[in-house]
Coordinates of C-alpha atoms (C1' of nucleotides) in Angstrom, one line a residue:
Chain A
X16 CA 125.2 116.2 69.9
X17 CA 124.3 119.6 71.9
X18 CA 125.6 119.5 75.7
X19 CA 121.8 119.5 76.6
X20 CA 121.3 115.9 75.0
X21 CA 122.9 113.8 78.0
X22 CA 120.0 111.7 78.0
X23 CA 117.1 113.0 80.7
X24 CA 116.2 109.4 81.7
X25 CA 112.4 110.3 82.0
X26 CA 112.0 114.2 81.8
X27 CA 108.3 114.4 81.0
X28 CA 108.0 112.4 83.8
X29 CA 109.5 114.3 86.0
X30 CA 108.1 117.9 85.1
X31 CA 104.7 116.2 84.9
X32 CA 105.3 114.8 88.6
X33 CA 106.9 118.7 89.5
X34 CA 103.9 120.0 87.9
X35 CA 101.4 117.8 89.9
X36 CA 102.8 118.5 92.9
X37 CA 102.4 122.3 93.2
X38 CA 99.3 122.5 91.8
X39 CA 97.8 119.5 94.0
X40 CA 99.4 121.5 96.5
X41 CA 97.6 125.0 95.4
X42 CA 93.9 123.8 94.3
X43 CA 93.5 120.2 95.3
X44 CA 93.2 117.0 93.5
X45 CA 89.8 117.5 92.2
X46 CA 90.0 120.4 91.3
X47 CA 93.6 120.3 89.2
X48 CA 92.3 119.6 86.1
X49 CA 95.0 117.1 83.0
X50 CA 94.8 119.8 80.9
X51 CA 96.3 122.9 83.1
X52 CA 98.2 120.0 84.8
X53 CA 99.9 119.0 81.5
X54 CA 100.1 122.3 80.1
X55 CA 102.4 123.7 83.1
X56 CA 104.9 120.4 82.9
X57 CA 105.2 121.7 79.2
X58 CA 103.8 118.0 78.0
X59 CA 100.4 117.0 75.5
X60 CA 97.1 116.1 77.5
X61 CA 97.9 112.5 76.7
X62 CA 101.1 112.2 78.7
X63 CA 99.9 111.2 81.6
X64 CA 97.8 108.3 80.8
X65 CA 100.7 107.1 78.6
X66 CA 103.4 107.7 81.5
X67 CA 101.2 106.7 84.6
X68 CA 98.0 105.0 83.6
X69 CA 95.5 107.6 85.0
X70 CA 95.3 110.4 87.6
X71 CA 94.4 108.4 90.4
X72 CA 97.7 106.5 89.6
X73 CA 99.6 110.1 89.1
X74 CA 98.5 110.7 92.8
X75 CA 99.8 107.5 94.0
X76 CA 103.1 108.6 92.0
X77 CA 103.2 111.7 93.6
X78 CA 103.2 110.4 97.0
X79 CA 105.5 107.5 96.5
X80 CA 108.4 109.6 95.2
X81 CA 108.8 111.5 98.3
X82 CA 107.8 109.3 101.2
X83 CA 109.3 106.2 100.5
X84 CA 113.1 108.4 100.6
X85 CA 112.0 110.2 103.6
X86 CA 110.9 107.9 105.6
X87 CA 113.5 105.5 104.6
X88 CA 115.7 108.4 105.8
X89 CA 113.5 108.5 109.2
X90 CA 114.6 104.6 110.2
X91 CA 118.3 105.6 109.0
X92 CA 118.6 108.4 111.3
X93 CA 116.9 106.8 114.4
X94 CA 119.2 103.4 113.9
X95 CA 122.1 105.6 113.9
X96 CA 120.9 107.4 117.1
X97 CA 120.8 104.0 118.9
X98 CA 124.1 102.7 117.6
X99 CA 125.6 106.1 118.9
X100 CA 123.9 105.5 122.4
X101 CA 125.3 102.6 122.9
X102 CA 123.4 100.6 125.1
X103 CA 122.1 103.8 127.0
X104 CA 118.0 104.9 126.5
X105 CA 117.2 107.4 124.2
X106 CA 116.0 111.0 125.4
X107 CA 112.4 111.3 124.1
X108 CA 112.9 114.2 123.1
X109 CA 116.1 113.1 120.8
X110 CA 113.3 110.7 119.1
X111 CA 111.1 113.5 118.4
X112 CA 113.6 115.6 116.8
X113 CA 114.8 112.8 114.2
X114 CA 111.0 112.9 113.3
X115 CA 110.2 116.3 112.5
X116 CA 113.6 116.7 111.5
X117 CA 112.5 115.0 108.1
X118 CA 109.6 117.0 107.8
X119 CA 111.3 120.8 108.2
X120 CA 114.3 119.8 106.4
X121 CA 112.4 119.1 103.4
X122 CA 110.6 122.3 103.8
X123 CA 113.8 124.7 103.8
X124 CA 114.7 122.8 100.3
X125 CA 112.4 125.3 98.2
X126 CA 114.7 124.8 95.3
X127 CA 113.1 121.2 94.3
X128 CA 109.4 121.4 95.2
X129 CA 110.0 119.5 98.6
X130 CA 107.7 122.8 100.5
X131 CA 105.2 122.1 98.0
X132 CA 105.3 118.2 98.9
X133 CA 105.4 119.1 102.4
X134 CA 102.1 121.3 102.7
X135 CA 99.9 118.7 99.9
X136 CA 101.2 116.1 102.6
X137 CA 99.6 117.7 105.6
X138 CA 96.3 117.9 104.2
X139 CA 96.1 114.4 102.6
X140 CA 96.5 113.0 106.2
X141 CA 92.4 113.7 106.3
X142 CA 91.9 113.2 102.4
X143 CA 88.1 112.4 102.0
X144 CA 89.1 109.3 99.7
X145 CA 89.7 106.3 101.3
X146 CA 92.0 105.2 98.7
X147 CA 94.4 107.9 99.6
X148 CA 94.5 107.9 103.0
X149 CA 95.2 104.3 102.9
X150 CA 97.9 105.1 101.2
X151 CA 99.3 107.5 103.0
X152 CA 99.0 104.8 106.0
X153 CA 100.9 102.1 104.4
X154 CA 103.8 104.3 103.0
X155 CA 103.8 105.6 106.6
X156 CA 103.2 102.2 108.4
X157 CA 107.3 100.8 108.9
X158 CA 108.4 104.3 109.9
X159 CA 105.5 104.4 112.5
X160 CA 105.9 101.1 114.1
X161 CA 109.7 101.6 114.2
X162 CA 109.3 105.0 116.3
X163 CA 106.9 103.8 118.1
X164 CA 109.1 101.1 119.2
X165 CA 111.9 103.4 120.1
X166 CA 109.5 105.6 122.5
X167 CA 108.4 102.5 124.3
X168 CA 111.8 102.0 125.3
X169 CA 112.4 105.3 126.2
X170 CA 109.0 105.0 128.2
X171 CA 108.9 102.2 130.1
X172 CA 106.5 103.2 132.3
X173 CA 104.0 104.3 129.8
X174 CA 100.9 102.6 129.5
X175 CA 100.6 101.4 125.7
X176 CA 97.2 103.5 124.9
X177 CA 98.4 106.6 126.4
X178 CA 101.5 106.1 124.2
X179 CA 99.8 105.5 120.9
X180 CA 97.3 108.5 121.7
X181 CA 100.1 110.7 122.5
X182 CA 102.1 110.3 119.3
X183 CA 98.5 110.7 117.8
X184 CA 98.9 114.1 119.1
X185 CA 102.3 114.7 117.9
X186 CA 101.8 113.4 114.3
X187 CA 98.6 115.9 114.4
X188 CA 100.6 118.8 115.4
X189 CA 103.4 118.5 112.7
X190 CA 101.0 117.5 110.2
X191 CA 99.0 120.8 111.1
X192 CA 101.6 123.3 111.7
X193 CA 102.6 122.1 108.1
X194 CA 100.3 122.1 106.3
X195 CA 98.1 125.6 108.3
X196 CA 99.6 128.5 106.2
X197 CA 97.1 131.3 107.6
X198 CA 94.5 130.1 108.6
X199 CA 95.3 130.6 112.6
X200 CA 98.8 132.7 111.8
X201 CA 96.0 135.5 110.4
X202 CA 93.3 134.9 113.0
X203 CA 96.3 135.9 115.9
X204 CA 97.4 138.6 114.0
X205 CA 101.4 137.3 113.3
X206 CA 103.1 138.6 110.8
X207 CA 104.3 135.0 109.1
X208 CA 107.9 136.4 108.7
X209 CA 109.8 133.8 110.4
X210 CA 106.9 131.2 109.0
X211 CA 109.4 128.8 107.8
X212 CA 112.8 129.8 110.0
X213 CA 113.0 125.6 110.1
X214 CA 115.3 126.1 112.6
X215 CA 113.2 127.9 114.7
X216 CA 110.3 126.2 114.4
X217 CA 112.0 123.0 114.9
X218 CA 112.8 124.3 118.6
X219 CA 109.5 125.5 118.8
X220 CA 108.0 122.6 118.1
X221 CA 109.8 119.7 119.7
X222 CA 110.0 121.9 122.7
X223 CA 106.0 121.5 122.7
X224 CA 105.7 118.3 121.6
X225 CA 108.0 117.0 124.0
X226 CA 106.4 118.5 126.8
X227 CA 103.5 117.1 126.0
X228 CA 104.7 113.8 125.5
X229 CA 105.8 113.8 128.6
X230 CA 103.3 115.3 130.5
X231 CA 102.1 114.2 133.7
X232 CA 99.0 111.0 133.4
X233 CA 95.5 112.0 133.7
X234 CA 93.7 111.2 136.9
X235 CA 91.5 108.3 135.5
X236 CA 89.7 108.3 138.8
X237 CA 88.9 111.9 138.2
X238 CA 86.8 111.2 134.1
X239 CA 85.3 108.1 135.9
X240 CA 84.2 110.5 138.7
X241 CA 82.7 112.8 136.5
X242 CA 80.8 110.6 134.2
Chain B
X4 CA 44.8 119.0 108.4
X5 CA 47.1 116.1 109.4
X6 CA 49.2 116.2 112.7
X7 CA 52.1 116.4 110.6
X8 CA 51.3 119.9 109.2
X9 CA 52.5 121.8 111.8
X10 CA 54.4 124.3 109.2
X11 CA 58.1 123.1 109.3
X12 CA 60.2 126.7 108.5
X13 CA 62.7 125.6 106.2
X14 CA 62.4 121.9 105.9
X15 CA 64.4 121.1 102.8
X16 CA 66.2 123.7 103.7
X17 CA 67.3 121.5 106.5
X18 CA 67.4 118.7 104.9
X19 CA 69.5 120.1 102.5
X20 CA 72.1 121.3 105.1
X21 CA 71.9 117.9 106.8
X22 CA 72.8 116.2 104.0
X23 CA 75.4 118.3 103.1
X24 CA 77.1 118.2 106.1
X25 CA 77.6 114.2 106.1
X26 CA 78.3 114.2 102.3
X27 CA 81.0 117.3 102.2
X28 CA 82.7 115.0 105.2
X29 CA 82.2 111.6 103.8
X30 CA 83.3 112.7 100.1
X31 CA 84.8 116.4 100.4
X32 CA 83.2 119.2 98.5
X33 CA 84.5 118.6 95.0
X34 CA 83.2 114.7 94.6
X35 CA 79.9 115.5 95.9
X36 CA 77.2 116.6 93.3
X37 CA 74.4 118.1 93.5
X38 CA 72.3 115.4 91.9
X39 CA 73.5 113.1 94.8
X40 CA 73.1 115.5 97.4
X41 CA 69.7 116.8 96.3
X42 CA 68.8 113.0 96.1
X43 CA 69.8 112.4 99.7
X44 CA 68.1 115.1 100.9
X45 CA 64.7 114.0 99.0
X46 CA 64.7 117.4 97.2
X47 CA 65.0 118.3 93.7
X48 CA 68.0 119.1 91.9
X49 CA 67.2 122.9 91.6
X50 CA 66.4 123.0 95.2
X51 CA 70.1 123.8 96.1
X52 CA 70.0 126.6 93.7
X53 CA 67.0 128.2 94.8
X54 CA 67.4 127.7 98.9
X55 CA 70.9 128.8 98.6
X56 CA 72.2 130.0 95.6
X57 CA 74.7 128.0 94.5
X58 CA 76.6 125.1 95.9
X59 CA 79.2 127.8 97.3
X60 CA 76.7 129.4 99.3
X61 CA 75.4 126.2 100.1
X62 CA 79.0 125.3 101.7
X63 CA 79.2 128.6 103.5
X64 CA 75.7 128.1 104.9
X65 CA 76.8 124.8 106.4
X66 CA 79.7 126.0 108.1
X67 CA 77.6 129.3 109.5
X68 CA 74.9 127.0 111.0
X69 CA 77.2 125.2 113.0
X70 CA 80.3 127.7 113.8
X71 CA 78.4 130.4 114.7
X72 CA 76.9 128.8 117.6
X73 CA 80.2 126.5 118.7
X74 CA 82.3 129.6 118.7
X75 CA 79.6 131.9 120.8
X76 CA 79.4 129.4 123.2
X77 CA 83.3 129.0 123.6
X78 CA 83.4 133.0 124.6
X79 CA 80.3 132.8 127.1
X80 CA 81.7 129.5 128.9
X81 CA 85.0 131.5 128.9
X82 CA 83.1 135.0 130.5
X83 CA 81.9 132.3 132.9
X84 CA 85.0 131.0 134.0
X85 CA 86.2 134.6 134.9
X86 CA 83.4 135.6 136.3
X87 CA 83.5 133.4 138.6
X88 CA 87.1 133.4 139.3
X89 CA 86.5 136.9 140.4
X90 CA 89.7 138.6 140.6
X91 CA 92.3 135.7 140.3
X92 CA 93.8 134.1 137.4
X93 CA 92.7 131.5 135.7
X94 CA 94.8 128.4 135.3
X95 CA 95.6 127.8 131.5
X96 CA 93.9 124.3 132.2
X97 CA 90.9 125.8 132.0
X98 CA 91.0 128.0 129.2
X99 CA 92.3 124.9 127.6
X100 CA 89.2 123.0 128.5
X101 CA 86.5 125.6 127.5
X102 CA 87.9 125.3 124.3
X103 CA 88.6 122.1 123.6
X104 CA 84.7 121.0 125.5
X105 CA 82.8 122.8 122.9
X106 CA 84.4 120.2 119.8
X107 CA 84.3 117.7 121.9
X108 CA 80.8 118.0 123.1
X109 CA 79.8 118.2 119.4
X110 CA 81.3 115.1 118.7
X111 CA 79.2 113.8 121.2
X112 CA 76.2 114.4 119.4
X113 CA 75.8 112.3 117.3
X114 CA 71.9 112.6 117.0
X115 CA 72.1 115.9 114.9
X116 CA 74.9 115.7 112.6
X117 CA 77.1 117.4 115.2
X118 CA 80.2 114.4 114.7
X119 CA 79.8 114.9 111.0
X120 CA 80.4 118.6 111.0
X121 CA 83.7 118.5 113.2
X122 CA 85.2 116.2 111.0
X123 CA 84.4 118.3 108.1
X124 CA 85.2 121.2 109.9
X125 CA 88.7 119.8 110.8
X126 CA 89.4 118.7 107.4
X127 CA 88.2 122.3 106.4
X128 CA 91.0 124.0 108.0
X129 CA 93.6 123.5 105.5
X130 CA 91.3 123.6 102.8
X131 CA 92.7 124.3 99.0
X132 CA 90.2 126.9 98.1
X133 CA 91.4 130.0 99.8
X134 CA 88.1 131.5 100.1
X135 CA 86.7 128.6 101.7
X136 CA 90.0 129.4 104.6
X137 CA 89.0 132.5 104.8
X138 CA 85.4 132.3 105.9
X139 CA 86.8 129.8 108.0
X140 CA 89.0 132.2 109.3
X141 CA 86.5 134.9 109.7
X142 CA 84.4 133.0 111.8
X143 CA 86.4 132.2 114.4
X144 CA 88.5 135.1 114.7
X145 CA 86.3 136.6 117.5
X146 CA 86.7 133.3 119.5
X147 CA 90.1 133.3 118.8
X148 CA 91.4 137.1 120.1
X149 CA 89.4 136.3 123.2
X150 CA 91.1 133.6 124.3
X151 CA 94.6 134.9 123.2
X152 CA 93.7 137.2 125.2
X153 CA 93.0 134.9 128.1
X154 CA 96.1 132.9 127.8
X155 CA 98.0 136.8 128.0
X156 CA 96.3 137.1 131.1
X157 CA 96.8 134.0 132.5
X158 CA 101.0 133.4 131.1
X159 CA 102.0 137.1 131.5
X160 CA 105.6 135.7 131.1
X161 CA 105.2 134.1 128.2
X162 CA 106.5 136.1 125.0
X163 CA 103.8 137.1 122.5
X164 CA 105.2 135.6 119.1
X165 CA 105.7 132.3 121.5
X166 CA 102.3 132.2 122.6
X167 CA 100.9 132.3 119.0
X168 CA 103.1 129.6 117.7
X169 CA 102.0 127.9 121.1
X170 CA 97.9 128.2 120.6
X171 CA 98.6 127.5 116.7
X172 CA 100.3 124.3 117.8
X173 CA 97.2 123.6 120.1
X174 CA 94.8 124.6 117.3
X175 CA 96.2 122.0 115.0
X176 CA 96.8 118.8 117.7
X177 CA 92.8 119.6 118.2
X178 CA 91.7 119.8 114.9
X179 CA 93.8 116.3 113.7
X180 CA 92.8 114.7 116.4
X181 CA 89.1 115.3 115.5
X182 CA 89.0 115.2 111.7
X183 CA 91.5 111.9 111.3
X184 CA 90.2 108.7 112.0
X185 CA 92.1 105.9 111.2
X186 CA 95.1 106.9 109.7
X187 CA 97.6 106.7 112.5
X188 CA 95.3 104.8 114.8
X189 CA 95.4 102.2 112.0
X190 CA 99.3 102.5 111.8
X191 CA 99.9 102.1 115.7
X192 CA 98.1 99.2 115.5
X193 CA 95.3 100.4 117.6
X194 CA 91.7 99.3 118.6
X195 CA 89.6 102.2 117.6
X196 CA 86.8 101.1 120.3
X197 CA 87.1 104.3 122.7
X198 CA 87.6 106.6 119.8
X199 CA 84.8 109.2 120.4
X200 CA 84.7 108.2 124.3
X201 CA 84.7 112.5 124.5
X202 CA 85.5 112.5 128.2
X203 CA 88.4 110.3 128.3
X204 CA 89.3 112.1 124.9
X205 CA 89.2 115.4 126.7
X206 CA 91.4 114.4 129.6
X207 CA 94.2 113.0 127.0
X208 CA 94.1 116.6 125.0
X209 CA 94.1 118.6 127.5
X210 CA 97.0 116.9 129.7
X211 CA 98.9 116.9 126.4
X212 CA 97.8 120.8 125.4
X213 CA 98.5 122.1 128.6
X214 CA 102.2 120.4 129.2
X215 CA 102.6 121.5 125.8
X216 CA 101.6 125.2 126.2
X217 CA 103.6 125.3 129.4
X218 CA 106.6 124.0 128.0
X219 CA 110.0 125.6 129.4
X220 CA 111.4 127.7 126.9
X221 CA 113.6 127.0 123.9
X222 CA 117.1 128.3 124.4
X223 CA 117.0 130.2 121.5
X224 CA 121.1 131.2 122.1
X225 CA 120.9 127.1 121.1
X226 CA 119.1 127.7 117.9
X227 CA 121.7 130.7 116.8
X228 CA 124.7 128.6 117.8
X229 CA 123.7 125.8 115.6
X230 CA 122.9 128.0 112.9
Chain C
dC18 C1' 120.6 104.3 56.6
dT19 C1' 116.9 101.2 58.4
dC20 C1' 113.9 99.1 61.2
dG21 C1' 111.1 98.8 65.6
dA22 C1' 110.1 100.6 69.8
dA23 C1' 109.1 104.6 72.6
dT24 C1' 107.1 108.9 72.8
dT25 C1' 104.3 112.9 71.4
dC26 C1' 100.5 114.9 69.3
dA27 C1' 95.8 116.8 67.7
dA28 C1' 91.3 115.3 67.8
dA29 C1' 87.5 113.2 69.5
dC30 C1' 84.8 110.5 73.1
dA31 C1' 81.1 109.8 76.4
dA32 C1' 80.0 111.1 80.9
dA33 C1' 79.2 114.2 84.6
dC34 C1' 79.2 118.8 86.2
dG35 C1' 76.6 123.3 88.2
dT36 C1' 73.2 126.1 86.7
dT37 C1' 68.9 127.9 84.3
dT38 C1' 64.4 127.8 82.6
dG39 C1' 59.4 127.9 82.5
dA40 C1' 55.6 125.5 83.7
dA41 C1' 53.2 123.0 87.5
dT42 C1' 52.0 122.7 92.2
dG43 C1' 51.3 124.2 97.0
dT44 C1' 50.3 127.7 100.3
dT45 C1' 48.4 132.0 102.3
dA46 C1' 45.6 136.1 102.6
dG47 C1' 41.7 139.0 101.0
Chain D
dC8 C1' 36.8 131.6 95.0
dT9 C1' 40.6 134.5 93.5
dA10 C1' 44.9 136.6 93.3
dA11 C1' 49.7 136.6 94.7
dC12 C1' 53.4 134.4 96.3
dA13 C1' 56.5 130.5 97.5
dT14 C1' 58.1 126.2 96.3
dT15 C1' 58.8 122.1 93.5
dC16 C1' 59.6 119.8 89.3
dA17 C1' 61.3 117.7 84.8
dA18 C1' 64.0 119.0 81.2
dA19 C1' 67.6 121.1 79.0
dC20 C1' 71.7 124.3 78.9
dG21 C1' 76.6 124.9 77.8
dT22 C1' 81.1 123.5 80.0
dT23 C1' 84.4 120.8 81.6
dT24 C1' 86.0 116.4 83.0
dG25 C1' 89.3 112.0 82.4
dT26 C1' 90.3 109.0 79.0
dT27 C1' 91.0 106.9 74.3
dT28 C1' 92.5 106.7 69.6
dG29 C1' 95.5 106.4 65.7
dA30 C1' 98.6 108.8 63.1
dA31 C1' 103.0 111.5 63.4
dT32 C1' 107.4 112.0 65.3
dT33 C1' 111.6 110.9 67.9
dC34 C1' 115.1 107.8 69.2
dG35 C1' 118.5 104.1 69.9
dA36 C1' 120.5 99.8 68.1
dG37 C1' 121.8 96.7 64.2

DNA sequence: CTCGAATTCAAACAAACGTTTGAATGTTAG
DNA sequence: CTAACATTCAAACGTTTGTTTGAATTCGAG
């Protein structure tokens, strides 16, 4: 009985799940074929349909290990926000920062493959299978209504379109900004040192995003004058 | 000599293009094959091969047809605008709205394939293939320096590194908000009816862009005290 | 140890992939 | 018409794909 033998509950599993994760991340789904997937988690090419069923079913795996915890953690951290307040509105831009939050803290933990997650997330938002994207959207779906909720109360006065097109906007940007590596960073010609400063970026960000939450309403008058 | 013979250039060449345009966008590049693509474009299989290449070149042709164009137009519309501003500024508004008009305008189009390319296109932007990025990249890198350049004009205050991380953030809340569909809209429990209604659209973005890119500075003596 | 379940393994499966070939057809100019 | 070129076509090419199979191996409980 060596002092590596304390019983891995599912290793191959794990590393198989590790394994899919960067390289969905790296090439795609398509093109991440079982047989380089397998052979970097160190397991036989028959692993995964013994452990998971198929690939489609690995994908569902994939996305399921990290989202449920994080956006699990999403409700936790808003509830506690509230309780703190007391009876007392949120500031919008308090809500915003308990979502992104999520998102940057799991990109700073490089040491488990949370960056990885992170950036194979941002792209899946627009996956070209409807399969995925619909599961993306019901992983997603009680975090979502929950925060959106919580900015209604914090903005009464909003009309209920303009609120749901606005977090559209939001969601768009951190999904983006996480998932763009160079694309734009190289066209303006940054050097991507401070890329993934999540501290910076987080005051980057929510300071944009909660400007633009709460920027001033259109002049409907002025697109109906227009048309 | 029928009335039809008027000597099309390029016709399956076209063909070809068009229907690689809504299949790339309905199905990504990966899951669509030749033999269906060839099929919907009433061409033979080798046709691809002989018009373009190979299916690479065929995806690089797609986005040249389209970008080229889109991203010519942005910088004329822009010359425009400071031509006839003569010597003033221009408000960041506007350079918000010449380039937010040309996606949107596309989008309109729904004759031409125009609304299938920008959904590709946004997809396209955080693309796994890096060569696929950086054609991407290369294409709108002229666009891109002249209206940085712009926005220096126009925010003379602002900090260069800030304004990059400012029109990234801009660049992604566009390109999300054109490539997704349903996923959030479906989440918020939205009606999807005024969608693509582009004018309406536009004045939501740009509200939210330009509150966004005008956003009062981080304290960043905040971000190093909490670190 | 022994048995039975869980897991790993090498090998093979049929299907689909992008590409190539060489002949057939269509078109244009002399 | 003929010659030269451009395009289309059916067929086949060699790979690679996800999945399945059945035997080997490992493992934990009686």
């Amino acid at each position: 009985m060596s002092l590596r033998s304390v019983k891995p509950p599912h290793e191959t599993r794990t590393r198989i799940l590790d394994a899919a994760e960067e390289l969905f991340m790296q090439h795609g789904f398509e093109s991440t074929s079982m047989r380089l997937l397998t052979a970097k988690a160190g397991a036989n090419l028959a692993a995964v349909n013994y452990h998971f069923g198929s690939k489609d079913a690995l994908i569902e795996a994939v996305f399921r290990r990290r989202l449920d915890p994080m956006n699990t953690g999403r409700i936790a951290e808003l509830d506690r926000l509230e309780k703190d307040a007391g009876g007392r509105t949120l500031e919008p831009e308090a809500i915003i920062r308990a979502f992104v939050g999520a998102s940057l803290r799991m990109i700073e933990d490089s040491k488990s493959g949370g960056r990885n997650f992170i950036r194979l997330l941002g792209r899946t938002y627009t996956d070209p299978q409807k399969h995925i994207r619909s599961l993306i959207g019901q992983l997603y779906a009680p975090a979502m209504s929950r925060f959106k909720a919580a900015f209604e109360r914090a903005l009464p006065q909003m009309p209920g379109d303009e609120l749901v097109w606005r977090m559209h906007f939001m969601f768009g940007t951190l999904a983006y900004t996480l998932a763009a590596t160079d694309t734009v960073q190289l066209i303006a010609g940054c050097k991507p040192e401070d890329r993934y400063d999540a501290r910076l970026l987080e005051a980057r960000l929510t300071a944009f995003l909660a400007a633009g939450l709460l920027a001033p309403m259109h002049d409907s008058a002025d697109v109906k004058k227009a048309a």
